[in-house]
Coordinates of C-alpha atoms in Angstrom, one line a residue:
Chain A
M1241 CA 8.6 -33.7 -24.3
E1242 CA 6.8 -30.7 -25.4
R1243 CA 5.3 -32.6 -27.9
A1244 CA 3.6 -35.1 -25.8
A1245 CA 2.8 -32.1 -23.3
K1246 CA 0.7 -30.8 -25.9
T1247 CA -0.8 -34.1 -27.0
Y1248 CA -1.6 -34.5 -23.2
L1249 CA -3.4 -31.0 -22.8
G1250 CA -5.1 -31.3 -25.8
L1251 CA -6.4 -34.7 -24.7
I1252 CA -7.6 -33.1 -21.5
L1253 CA -9.5 -30.1 -23.4
I1254 CA -11.2 -33.1 -25.3
F1255 CA -12.3 -34.9 -22.5
L1256 CA -13.8 -31.6 -21.0
Y1257 CA -15.5 -30.5 -24.2
L1258 CA -16.5 -33.3 -26.4
P1259 CA -19.5 -34.3 -24.1
I1260 CA -20.5 -30.7 -24.1
V1261 CA -20.0 -30.5 -28.5
V1262 CA -21.8 -33.7 -28.9
M1263 CA -24.8 -32.2 -26.8
I1264 CA -24.8 -29.1 -28.6
A1265 CA -24.7 -31.1 -32.0
M1266 CA -27.7 -33.3 -30.9
A1267 CA -29.5 -29.8 -30.3
F1268 CA -29.5 -29.3 -33.7
N1269 CA -30.3 -32.9 -35.0
R1270 CA -33.6 -33.3 -36.2
S1271 CA -34.2 -36.9 -34.7
P1272 CA -35.2 -36.9 -31.0
L1273 CA -33.2 -40.4 -30.6
Y1274 CA -29.7 -39.2 -31.9
E1275 CA -30.0 -41.0 -34.9
M1276 CA -27.2 -41.0 -37.4
P1277 CA -26.9 -39.3 -40.2
F1278 CA -26.8 -35.4 -38.7
T1279 CA -29.8 -33.4 -40.1
F1280 CA -29.3 -29.9 -39.4
D1281 CA -32.9 -28.5 -37.7
L1282 CA -34.1 -25.9 -35.2
V1283 CA -37.1 -27.6 -34.5
W1284 CA -36.3 -28.4 -31.0
F1285 CA -35.3 -24.9 -30.3
K1286 CA -39.1 -24.2 -31.7
A1287 CA -40.8 -26.6 -29.7
L1288 CA -38.3 -25.0 -26.7
A1289 CA -40.1 -21.6 -27.6
Y1290 CA -43.6 -23.2 -26.3
N1291 CA -42.3 -24.7 -23.6
Q1292 CA -43.9 -22.6 -20.8
R1293 CA -42.5 -24.5 -18.1
L1294 CA -39.0 -24.5 -19.0
L1295 CA -39.2 -21.0 -19.9
Q1296 CA -40.8 -19.9 -16.7
A1297 CA -37.9 -22.0 -15.0
S1298 CA -35.4 -20.1 -17.2
W1299 CA -36.7 -16.8 -16.4
N1300 CA -36.6 -17.5 -12.6
S1301 CA -33.3 -18.8 -12.4
I1302 CA -32.0 -15.8 -14.4
W1303 CA -33.7 -13.3 -12.0
I1304 CA -32.7 -15.2 -9.0
A1305 CA -28.7 -15.2 -10.5
C1306 CA -29.0 -11.4 -11.5
I1307 CA -30.6 -10.5 -7.7
N1308 CA -28.0 -13.0 -6.1
A1309 CA -25.5 -11.3 -8.1
V1310 CA -25.8 -7.9 -6.8
T1311 CA -26.9 -9.1 -3.4
A1312 CA -24.0 -11.0 -2.7
T1313 CA -21.8 -8.8 -4.2
T1314 CA -22.9 -6.1 -2.3
L1315 CA -22.9 -7.5 0.9
G1316 CA -19.5 -9.7 0.3
T1317 CA -17.5 -6.5 -0.9
L1318 CA -18.3 -4.4 2.2
A1319 CA -17.4 -7.3 4.3
A1320 CA -13.8 -7.6 2.5
Y1321 CA -13.7 -4.2 2.9
A1322 CA -14.2 -4.7 6.6
F1323 CA -11.8 -7.5 6.9
A1324 CA -9.3 -5.6 5.0
R1325 CA -9.5 -2.2 6.5
Y1326 CA -10.4 -2.5 10.1
E1327 CA -9.4 -4.6 13.5
F1328 CA -12.0 -6.4 15.3
R1329 CA -12.5 -9.0 17.6
A1330 CA -12.2 -12.6 16.4
K1331 CA -11.7 -11.4 12.8
R1332 CA -9.2 -14.3 12.2
L1333 CA -11.7 -16.3 13.4
L1334 CA -14.7 -15.1 11.0
Q1335 CA -12.1 -15.2 8.4
I1336 CA -11.6 -18.9 8.9
L1337 CA -15.1 -19.5 9.3
L1338 CA -15.9 -18.6 5.8
F1339 CA -14.1 -21.3 4.2
P1340 CA -16.2 -24.3 5.3
P1341 CA -19.4 -23.8 3.5
I1342 CA -17.4 -23.9 0.4
T1343 CA -16.3 -27.6 1.1
I1344 CA -19.4 -28.7 3.1
P1345 CA -21.2 -30.9 0.5
W1346 CA -24.2 -28.9 -1.2
L1347 CA -26.7 -32.0 -0.4
I1348 CA -26.2 -31.0 3.5
I1349 CA -26.2 -27.5 3.1
G1350 CA -29.2 -27.6 1.4
T1351 CA -31.0 -30.2 3.9
S1352 CA -29.8 -27.4 6.5
M1353 CA -31.4 -24.9 5.1
L1354 CA -34.6 -26.5 4.2
I1355 CA -34.7 -27.4 8.3
F1356 CA -33.9 -24.1 8.9
F1357 CA -36.2 -22.1 6.8
F1358 CA -38.8 -24.7 7.9
W1359 CA -38.3 -24.3 11.3
T1360 CA -38.4 -20.1 11.1
G1361 CA -41.1 -20.0 9.4
I1362 CA -39.2 -18.5 6.2
G1363 CA -40.7 -21.9 4.3
R1364 CA -39.9 -22.8 0.7
G1365 CA -40.2 -20.6 -2.6
L1366 CA -38.4 -18.1 -4.8
H1367 CA -37.2 -15.7 -1.4
A1368 CA -35.9 -19.0 0.3
I1369 CA -33.7 -20.2 -3.1
L1370 CA -32.6 -16.7 -3.4
L1371 CA -31.5 -16.5 0.1
G1372 CA -30.0 -19.3 0.0
H1373 CA -27.8 -19.0 -3.0
V1374 CA -27.2 -15.5 -1.8
A1375 CA -25.5 -17.3 1.6
L1376 CA -23.4 -19.7 -0.7
S1377 CA -22.3 -17.2 -2.9
L1378 CA -21.1 -14.6 0.0
P1379 CA -17.6 -16.8 0.9
Y1380 CA -16.7 -16.9 -3.2
V1381 CA -17.4 -13.1 -3.2
I1382 CA -15.5 -12.0 -0.2
V1383 CA -12.4 -14.2 -1.1
V1384 CA -12.4 -13.0 -4.7
V1385 CA -12.9 -9.4 -3.3
G1386 CA -10.4 -9.8 -0.9
A1387 CA -7.2 -11.2 -2.9
R1388 CA -8.0 -7.8 -4.6
F1389 CA -7.4 -5.9 -1.3
A1390 CA -4.3 -8.0 -0.8
N1391 CA -2.3 -5.9 -3.1
F1392 CA -4.4 -2.3 -2.1
G1393 CA -3.3 -0.9 1.1
P1394 CA -5.0 2.0 2.7
Q1395 CA -2.2 4.2 1.5
L1396 CA -4.5 5.2 -1.7
E1397 CA -7.4 5.9 0.5
E1398 CA -5.1 8.0 2.8
A1399 CA -3.7 9.9 -0.2
A1400 CA -7.2 10.6 -1.2
A1401 CA -8.1 11.7 2.4
S1402 CA -4.8 14.0 2.8
L1403 CA -6.2 15.8 -0.8
G1404 CA -9.6 16.7 0.8
A1405 CA -11.7 13.4 0.0
T1406 CA -14.3 12.5 2.4
P1407 CA -14.4 9.0 3.3
W1408 CA -17.6 9.1 1.1
Q1409 CA -15.6 10.4 -1.8
S1410 CA -12.8 8.3 -1.1
F1411 CA -14.9 5.2 -1.1
W1412 CA -16.5 5.9 -4.7
R1413 CA -13.7 7.4 -6.4
I1414 CA -10.7 5.5 -5.3
T1415 CA -11.4 2.1 -3.4
V1416 CA -14.7 1.1 -5.5
P1417 CA -12.5 1.8 -9.0
V1418 CA -9.3 0.0 -7.7
L1419 CA -11.6 -2.9 -6.5
L1420 CA -13.7 -3.2 -10.1
P1421 CA -11.8 -6.1 -11.4
G1422 CA -12.6 -8.0 -8.5
I1423 CA -15.6 -7.0 -8.2
T1424 CA -16.8 -7.7 -11.3
A1425 CA -15.0 -11.1 -11.2
A1426 CA -17.2 -11.7 -7.9
A1427 CA -20.5 -10.6 -9.3
L1428 CA -20.0 -13.3 -12.4
F1429 CA -18.9 -15.9 -9.7
A1430 CA -21.9 -15.0 -8.0
F1431 CA -24.2 -15.2 -10.9
A1432 CA -22.5 -18.6 -11.8
V1433 CA -23.1 -19.9 -8.6
S1434 CA -26.7 -19.4 -8.1
F1435 CA -27.5 -20.1 -11.8
D1436 CA -25.7 -23.7 -11.7
Q1437 CA -27.1 -24.7 -8.4
F1438 CA -29.5 -27.2 -8.4
V1439 CA -29.7 -28.9 -5.1
I1440 CA -30.4 -26.3 -2.9
S1441 CA -33.0 -24.8 -5.4
Y1442 CA -34.5 -28.2 -5.4
F1443 CA -34.8 -28.6 -1.8
L1444 CA -36.2 -25.4 -1.7
A1445 CA -38.6 -25.5 -4.5
P1446 CA -42.3 -25.9 -3.5
P1447 CA -44.0 -27.6 -6.4
G1448 CA -44.8 -25.7 -9.1
T1449 CA -42.1 -23.2 -8.6
S1450 CA -38.6 -24.3 -10.2
T1451 CA -35.6 -23.1 -11.5
L1452 CA -33.9 -24.1 -14.6
P1453 CA -31.6 -26.8 -13.2
V1454 CA -34.2 -28.3 -11.3
E1455 CA -36.9 -28.5 -14.3
I1456 CA -34.1 -30.1 -16.5
Y1457 CA -33.7 -32.7 -13.8
T1458 CA -37.7 -33.3 -13.6
S1459 CA -37.8 -33.3 -17.5
I1460 CA -35.1 -35.9 -17.9
R1461 CA -37.1 -38.2 -15.2
K1462 CA -40.1 -37.6 -17.0
G1463 CA -38.7 -38.5 -20.1
F1464 CA -35.8 -37.0 -22.3
T1465 CA -36.3 -34.3 -25.3
P1466 CA -34.0 -32.9 -26.9
E1467 CA -35.3 -29.6 -25.7
I1468 CA -33.1 -30.1 -22.8
N1469 CA -30.5 -30.1 -25.4
A1470 CA -31.4 -26.9 -27.2
I1471 CA -31.8 -25.0 -23.5
S1472 CA -28.4 -26.5 -22.4
S1473 CA -26.9 -25.3 -25.6
I1474 CA -28.0 -21.6 -25.1
I1475 CA -27.0 -22.0 -21.2
I1476 CA -23.5 -23.3 -22.1
L1477 CA -22.8 -20.3 -24.4
F1478 CA -24.2 -18.2 -21.9
S1479 CA -21.9 -19.6 -18.8
M1480 CA -19.0 -20.0 -20.9
G1481 CA -19.5 -16.1 -22.3
L1482 CA -19.7 -15.3 -18.7
M1483 CA -16.5 -17.3 -17.6
L1484 CA -14.3 -15.4 -20.4
I1485 CA -15.2 -12.2 -19.3
V1486 CA -14.4 -13.5 -15.4
A1487 CA -10.8 -15.0 -16.7
R1488 CA -10.1 -11.9 -18.8
N1489 CA -11.2 -9.4 -15.9
Y1490 CA -8.9 -11.6 -13.4
K1491 CA -6.1 -11.5 -15.3
F1492 CA -6.3 -7.7 -16.2
G1493 CA -6.8 -6.9 -12.5
G1494 CA -3.9 -8.9 -11.5
D1495 CA -1.5 -6.9 -13.4
N1496 CA -3.1 -3.3 -12.8
Chain B
M1333 CA 2.7 28.1 4.3
S1334 CA 1.5 27.8 8.3
R1335 CA 3.4 27.7 11.4
V1336 CA 2.9 24.5 12.9
D1337 CA 3.1 23.6 16.7
I1338 CA 3.7 20.6 18.2
Q1339 CA 3.0 20.6 22.0
H1340 CA 3.8 17.8 24.4
V1341 CA 2.5 15.4 22.4
S1342 CA 2.6 12.1 23.6
K1343 CA 1.3 8.5 21.8
R1344 CA 1.9 5.2 23.6
Y1345 CA 1.0 1.5 22.0
G1346 CA 0.6 -0.5 25.2
A1347 CA 3.6 -0.5 26.9
F1348 CA 5.6 1.2 23.8
A1349 CA 5.6 4.8 23.7
A1350 CA 6.0 5.8 20.1
L1351 CA 6.0 9.4 21.1
D1352 CA 7.2 11.0 24.7
D1353 CA 6.5 14.5 25.1
V1354 CA 7.2 15.9 21.9
T1355 CA 7.2 19.8 21.5
I1356 CA 8.6 21.5 18.3
A1357 CA 7.7 24.7 16.5
F1358 CA 7.7 24.1 12.9
N1359 CA 8.2 27.9 11.1
D1360 CA 6.3 29.1 8.2
G1361 CA 8.2 28.3 4.9
E1362 CA 10.7 26.3 6.5
F1363 CA 12.1 23.0 5.1
F1364 CA 12.2 20.5 8.4
G1365 CA 13.4 17.1 8.5
L1366 CA 12.4 14.7 11.2
L1367 CA 15.6 12.3 11.6
G1368 CA 15.6 8.9 13.3
P1369 CA 16.0 5.3 13.3
S1370 CA 13.3 3.1 12.1
G1371 CA 11.0 2.5 15.1
S1372 CA 12.1 6.3 16.7
G1373 CA 8.6 7.6 16.4
K1374 CA 9.2 10.1 13.3
T1375 CA 6.6 8.7 11.2
T1376 CA 4.2 8.7 14.2
L1377 CA 4.7 12.1 14.1
L1378 CA 4.6 12.9 11.1
R1379 CA 1.2 10.9 10.8
S1380 CA -0.3 12.6 13.6
I1381 CA 0.3 16.0 12.2
A1382 CA -1.7 14.7 9.0
G1383 CA -4.5 13.4 11.0
F1384 CA -3.7 9.5 10.7
I1385 CA -3.1 9.3 13.9
A1386 CA -4.8 11.1 17.2
P1387 CA -2.6 11.7 19.8
D1388 CA -3.0 10.4 23.4
Q1389 CA -1.7 13.9 24.9
G1390 CA -1.0 17.3 23.6
S1391 CA -2.0 19.4 20.9
I1392 CA -1.5 20.2 17.5
L1393 CA -1.5 23.5 16.1
F1394 CA -1.6 24.9 12.9
D1395 CA -1.4 29.0 12.7
G1396 CA -2.4 28.6 16.2
E1397 CA -5.9 26.6 15.7
P1398 CA -5.5 23.2 17.4
V1399 CA -6.5 20.7 14.9
E1400 CA -6.9 17.6 16.9
S1401 CA -10.6 17.3 16.1
V1402 CA -10.3 18.1 12.7
P1403 CA -10.2 15.2 10.3
V1404 CA -7.7 14.4 7.5
H1405 CA -9.7 15.9 4.9
R1406 CA -10.1 19.1 6.1
R1407 CA -6.7 19.6 7.4
A1408 CA -5.4 21.1 4.4
I1409 CA -2.5 19.7 4.5
G1410 CA -0.5 17.9 1.6
M1411 CA 1.3 14.4 1.7
V1412 CA 3.6 12.8 -0.7
F1413 CA 3.9 9.1 0.3
Q1414 CA 7.0 6.6 0.3
S1415 CA 5.5 4.5 -2.2
Y1416 CA 3.7 7.6 -4.2
A1417 CA 0.2 6.1 -3.5
L1418 CA -1.3 7.3 -7.1
F1419 CA -4.4 6.5 -7.9
P1420 CA -3.5 3.7 -10.6
H1421 CA -6.9 4.1 -12.2
L1422 CA -6.6 7.9 -13.0
T1423 CA -4.4 9.7 -15.4
I1424 CA -1.5 12.0 -14.3
E1425 CA -3.5 15.0 -15.2
E1426 CA -6.7 13.3 -12.8
N1427 CA -3.9 12.5 -10.0
I1428 CA -3.2 15.9 -10.0
G1429 CA -6.2 17.2 -10.3
F1430 CA -8.0 15.2 -7.6
G1431 CA -7.7 17.3 -4.8
L1432 CA -9.3 20.1 -6.4
D1433 CA -11.9 18.1 -8.2
V1434 CA -13.3 16.7 -4.7
R1435 CA -13.7 20.5 -3.8
S1436 CA -15.9 21.0 -6.9
V1437 CA -13.5 23.5 -8.6
P1438 CA -14.6 24.2 -11.8
R1439 CA -13.4 21.7 -14.7
E1440 CA -11.4 25.0 -16.6
D1441 CA -9.8 26.1 -13.7
I1442 CA -8.4 22.7 -12.5
R1443 CA -7.2 21.9 -16.3
K1444 CA -5.1 25.6 -15.7
R1445 CA -3.8 24.6 -12.2
V1446 CA -2.9 21.1 -13.4
A1447 CA -1.0 22.5 -16.3
E1448 CA 0.9 25.2 -14.0
M1449 CA 1.9 22.1 -11.6
L1450 CA 3.0 19.6 -14.5
S1451 CA 5.6 22.5 -16.0
L1452 CA 6.4 23.0 -12.0
V1453 CA 7.6 19.1 -11.9
R1454 CA 8.7 19.4 -15.4
L1455 CA 6.2 16.5 -16.6
S1456 CA 4.2 18.7 -19.4
G1457 CA 4.1 16.1 -21.6
L1458 CA 2.6 13.0 -19.7
A1459 CA -0.7 14.4 -18.5
A1460 CA -2.9 11.7 -20.3
R1461 CA -0.3 8.8 -19.3
Y1462 CA -0.8 6.3 -16.4
P1463 CA 1.2 6.1 -13.5
K1464 CA 2.4 3.1 -14.0
Q1465 CA 3.7 4.0 -17.4
L1466 CA 5.9 6.3 -15.8
S1467 CA 9.5 5.9 -14.3
G1468 CA 9.8 6.2 -10.5
G1469 CA 11.4 9.9 -10.5
Q1470 CA 8.8 10.8 -12.6
Q1471 CA 5.8 9.3 -10.2
Q1472 CA 7.9 11.3 -7.6
R1473 CA 7.3 14.3 -8.8
V1474 CA 3.9 13.5 -9.8
A1475 CA 3.2 12.6 -6.1
L1476 CA 4.6 15.9 -5.3
A1477 CA 2.6 18.0 -7.6
R1478 CA -0.8 16.2 -6.8
A1479 CA -0.1 17.2 -2.9
L1480 CA 0.6 20.8 -3.9
I1481 CA -2.0 22.0 -6.0
T1482 CA -4.8 22.4 -3.2
R1483 CA -2.2 25.2 -1.8
P1484 CA -1.9 22.9 1.6
K1485 CA -1.0 24.9 5.0
V1486 CA 1.6 22.3 5.2
L1487 CA 3.4 19.5 3.2
L1488 CA 4.3 16.1 4.9
L1489 CA 6.6 13.9 3.1
D1490 CA 7.3 10.4 4.3
E1491 CA 10.8 9.2 3.2
P1492 CA 10.0 11.0 0.0
L1493 CA 13.1 9.7 -1.9
G1494 CA 13.6 6.6 -0.4
A1495 CA 12.3 4.4 -3.0
L1496 CA 14.6 6.0 -5.8
D1497 CA 18.4 4.7 -6.6
R1498 CA 21.0 6.4 -5.2
R1499 CA 21.6 8.9 -8.4
L1500 CA 18.1 10.0 -9.0
R1501 CA 17.6 10.4 -5.1
Q1502 CA 20.6 12.9 -5.3
E1503 CA 18.8 14.8 -8.3
M1504 CA 15.1 14.7 -7.2
Q1505 CA 16.7 16.2 -3.3
V1506 CA 17.8 19.2 -5.9
E1507 CA 14.7 19.6 -7.1
L1508 CA 12.5 18.7 -4.4
K1509 CA 14.3 21.5 -2.7
D1510 CA 13.7 24.0 -5.5
I1511 CA 10.3 23.4 -5.7
Q1512 CA 9.6 23.8 -1.9
R1513 CA 11.4 27.0 -2.2
E1514 CA 9.4 28.1 -5.1
S1515 CA 5.9 27.2 -3.5
G1516 CA 7.1 28.5 0.0
V1517 CA 5.0 25.8 1.6
T1518 CA 5.9 24.6 5.1
A1519 CA 7.5 21.3 4.5
I1520 CA 8.3 18.7 6.9
F1521 CA 9.7 15.0 6.1
V1522 CA 10.9 12.0 7.5
T1523 CA 13.9 10.2 6.5
H1524 CA 16.4 8.3 8.0
D1525 CA 19.0 9.0 5.5
Q1526 CA 21.5 11.7 7.1
E1527 CA 22.8 12.8 3.7
E1528 CA 19.1 13.7 2.9
A1529 CA 18.6 15.3 6.0
L1530 CA 21.4 17.5 6.0
T1531 CA 20.9 18.5 2.1
L1532 CA 17.3 19.2 2.2
S1533 CA 16.7 20.4 5.6
D1534 CA 16.4 24.0 7.0
R1535 CA 16.2 22.5 10.3
I1536 CA 16.7 18.7 12.0
A1537 CA 14.9 17.4 14.6
I1538 CA 16.6 13.9 16.1
I1539 CA 14.4 11.9 17.7
D1540 CA 15.1 8.4 19.2
Q1541 CA 12.7 6.4 21.0
G1542 CA 9.9 8.5 20.9
K1543 CA 11.8 11.7 22.1
L1544 CA 12.8 14.3 20.8
I1545 CA 16.9 14.6 21.0
Q1546 CA 17.8 17.8 19.5
V1547 CA 16.5 20.3 17.0
D1548 CA 18.6 22.5 15.1
A1549 CA 20.1 23.5 11.8
P1550 CA 22.0 20.8 9.9
Q1551 CA 25.5 22.5 10.3
T1552 CA 24.6 23.0 14.5
V1553 CA 23.4 19.4 14.7
Y1554 CA 26.5 17.9 13.1
E1555 CA 29.0 20.4 14.7
R1556 CA 27.5 20.4 18.0
P1557 CA 25.5 17.4 18.8
A1558 CA 23.8 17.3 22.0
N1559 CA 24.5 14.1 22.8
I1560 CA 26.3 10.5 21.7
F1561 CA 22.9 9.3 19.9
A1562 CA 23.0 12.7 17.7
A1563 CA 26.4 12.8 17.1
N1564 CA 26.4 8.8 16.2
F1565 CA 23.2 9.1 14.0
L1566 CA 24.2 12.5 12.1
G1567 CA 27.5 11.3 10.6
D1568 CA 30.3 9.5 12.4
A1569 CA 31.9 10.2 15.6
N1570 CA 34.8 9.4 18.0
V1571 CA 33.5 8.9 21.4
F1572 CA 35.5 9.7 24.5
R1573 CA 34.0 8.8 28.4
G1574 CA 35.6 9.4 31.3
T1575 CA 35.3 12.0 34.3
P1576 CA 35.1 15.8 34.3
A1577 CA 38.6 17.4 34.8
K1578 CA 39.2 20.9 35.3
S1579 CA 40.7 21.9 32.1
G1580 CA 38.7 18.8 30.2
L1581 CA 37.9 15.0 30.5
K1582 CA 40.0 12.6 32.0
L1583 CA 40.1 9.5 30.5
A1584 CA 40.5 5.7 31.9
D1585 CA 44.1 6.0 32.2
G1586 CA 43.9 9.1 33.4
T1587 CA 45.2 10.9 30.1
V1588 CA 43.5 14.6 30.3
I1589 CA 42.3 15.6 27.0
A1590 CA 41.0 19.6 26.6
T1591 CA 37.6 20.1 25.4
L1592 CA 36.0 23.2 24.0
K1593 CA 33.7 23.4 27.2
P1594 CA 34.0 21.7 30.6
S1595 CA 32.5 18.2 29.9
T1596 CA 30.0 16.2 31.9
G1597 CA 31.9 13.0 31.1
A1598 CA 31.8 12.4 27.3
A1599 CA 33.2 14.3 24.5
I1600 CA 33.0 13.7 20.7
V1601 CA 35.6 14.8 17.6
R1602 CA 34.7 14.0 14.3
P1603 CA 36.8 11.4 12.0
E1604 CA 37.4 14.5 10.0
K1605 CA 38.7 16.7 12.3
L1606 CA 41.7 14.2 13.6
R1607 CA 45.5 14.3 12.3
V1608 CA 47.2 11.1 11.4
A1609 CA 51.2 11.3 11.5
S1610 CA 53.5 8.5 11.4
G1611 CA 55.7 7.7 14.7
R1612 CA 54.8 8.3 18.5
K1613 CA 55.5 11.8 19.6
K1614 CA 53.3 14.2 21.5
S1615 CA 52.2 17.0 20.0
A1616 CA 50.5 20.3 20.8
G1617 CA 46.7 20.0 21.8
N1618 CA 45.1 16.6 22.4
S1619 CA 47.1 13.6 21.2
L1620 CA 47.0 9.9 21.3
T1621 CA 49.6 7.2 19.9
G1622 CA 48.3 4.1 18.4
E1623 CA 48.5 1.5 15.9
I1624 CA 47.0 1.7 12.4
T1625 CA 44.8 -1.5 12.1
Q1626 CA 43.1 -0.9 9.1
A1627 CA 43.6 1.7 6.1
I1628 CA 40.7 2.4 3.3
Y1629 CA 41.8 4.2 0.3
S1630 CA 39.0 5.6 -1.8
G1631 CA 40.8 8.3 -4.0
A1632 CA 40.0 11.7 -2.6
S1633 CA 40.4 10.4 1.1
V1634 CA 41.7 7.9 3.4
T1635 CA 39.9 6.4 6.3
Y1636 CA 41.8 4.8 9.2
R1637 CA 41.0 2.6 12.1
I1638 CA 43.5 3.4 15.0
H1639 CA 43.9 1.3 17.9
T1640 CA 44.5 3.2 21.0
K1641 CA 45.4 1.5 24.6
V1642 CA 43.1 4.2 26.4
L1643 CA 40.0 3.5 23.8
G1644 CA 40.8 -0.2 23.7
D1645 CA 38.3 -1.9 21.7
M1646 CA 36.8 1.1 20.2
P1647 CA 39.2 2.2 17.5
L1648 CA 39.6 5.7 16.4
L1649 CA 38.3 6.8 13.1
A1650 CA 40.2 9.4 11.0
F1651 CA 39.2 10.5 7.5
I1652 CA 42.2 12.0 6.2
Q1653 CA 42.4 14.2 2.9
N1654 CA 44.5 12.5 0.3
Q1655 CA 46.9 15.4 -0.3
T1656 CA 50.1 13.6 -0.6
G1657 CA 49.1 10.4 -2.4
E1658 CA 50.6 8.7 0.5
V1659 CA 48.9 6.1 2.7
L1660 CA 50.0 4.7 5.9
D1661 CA 50.7 1.0 6.1
T1662 CA 48.7 -1.2 8.4
G1663 CA 50.8 -1.8 12.0
A1664 CA 52.5 1.2 11.6
A1665 CA 52.7 3.5 15.1
V1666 CA 51.4 6.9 14.6
T1667 CA 50.4 9.6 16.7
V1668 CA 46.6 11.1 16.3
S1669 CA 46.0 14.8 17.1
W1670 CA 43.1 17.4 17.2
D1671 CA 42.1 20.5 18.5
K1672 CA 40.6 21.5 21.5
E1673 CA 38.0 23.5 19.5
Q1674 CA 37.1 20.1 17.8
T1675 CA 36.3 18.2 21.0
I1676 CA 33.0 18.9 21.8
P1677 CA 31.3 17.7 24.9
V1678 CA 28.2 15.8 25.0
E1679 CA 25.7 14.4 27.5
A1680 CA 26.5 10.9 27.6

């Protein structure tokens, strides 16, 4: 039985990782047409270094993801704090309303944002993409940080106040450090949500500007080049590294 | 190290009166127990003194100065929480030093004071540990040291020993009292545990449904309870109800029992003040005849429940010191007697 379970889990991992492994391998294969035998070469990585469009799109993506992570995490943490520590009207309703955006298809959210931004004069561009990503990441941040608040009552803050800490001191020296594993995980989530985001970015990107996923999509339509494999390999390693940090933090956050 | 005065303090939550016109004067350096069932308002009172709750009416004074408008962090209190509320991300040393650190006391001084506190609570080797590496009793002592290091005007303790097991609790009671005496701080603690209240307190306040029932030394509250609630809440009591008679209290069947002072309609007798003799024979002083319905032998003492005609469904409770090694059987006819001096009139 245990053996069967192990085999089963092994198959799942193969199913998940095999396509990725093939793509990474092909990034290092000299042939652009996936011809065998495999010949190790860094030619596609070198070509990538000269692909200005792809590099520019990568920078855009990284910048937007970073600014998004900082903005969404700050706003989301404050919102989670308000949910956890204050009583106000319609609090329950607001909490419930956080979840639908996670389930609404991105295509629909993207369309509605495009219409809304057009209608309000915000228009398209990197600023609009950033705005869209922040809106999209907020529910994730609030949920992740909120989970951390679930086993962190107001008592620690009360203890700090009783010891003479001002509300400001109490927030920075007690609340934030205790929440830190949650905040870190939320920031990485927000980064990933933005960095992987295609649909909304595609809708909100004006001609000539794009993020990495949008640029990859455009390149594939024009004709596939293994440079995509190269950049994808870099992204995969980067994303997986981030997610491993999330997983670690989250686990340690739980038993702290 | 201060006087604390609570004057006519009331706090309502909607229709519910958590505190109803409570006035208590806490003396400098005393260890004061707030005793009451859960929901009685004792915690509300403690949290009002701390400043976490603003009373609707009345005033709270530290050394004669009103503090209602002073926020928690400037009230100079120390508080020990039931769950200790130690900061999980700080070491024991940092936890204890926190109150000085937020006041920007120089590092060297903090280190010195923390070392003093650690030795006061006998935890000197554990400065570098984190709270979760400590046992419950050790965490309790850290919480105490952390609250005392700022030399608070008043130390507030919310069910301080509630989370400990029985054995440790008894040890910590002694220790807590010693530390309080040594530091001389005015300490106010909340408990629903009568034994804890009796052991620790210089004075006790009994609180029920937001109202102050009685404030007195533990011995006085036990021996001379103000009313039936106080009598039942602190210890066990046999309660007699009736009408005032010339020399005492006239029960429903006409029996008159002699009371210490003229009664107003109720009187109590503590179970250990009763004598139980087999057979039905009237004796001098107060006595009633009845039948044993339950006898529980617990080594040093025997607990009897005795059915009497006049009390009906309410059995008399008697704690008898085991001097002879004999236990009366269930069903045995007995005479219960006690002294007039032990029959305490109380408010109904």
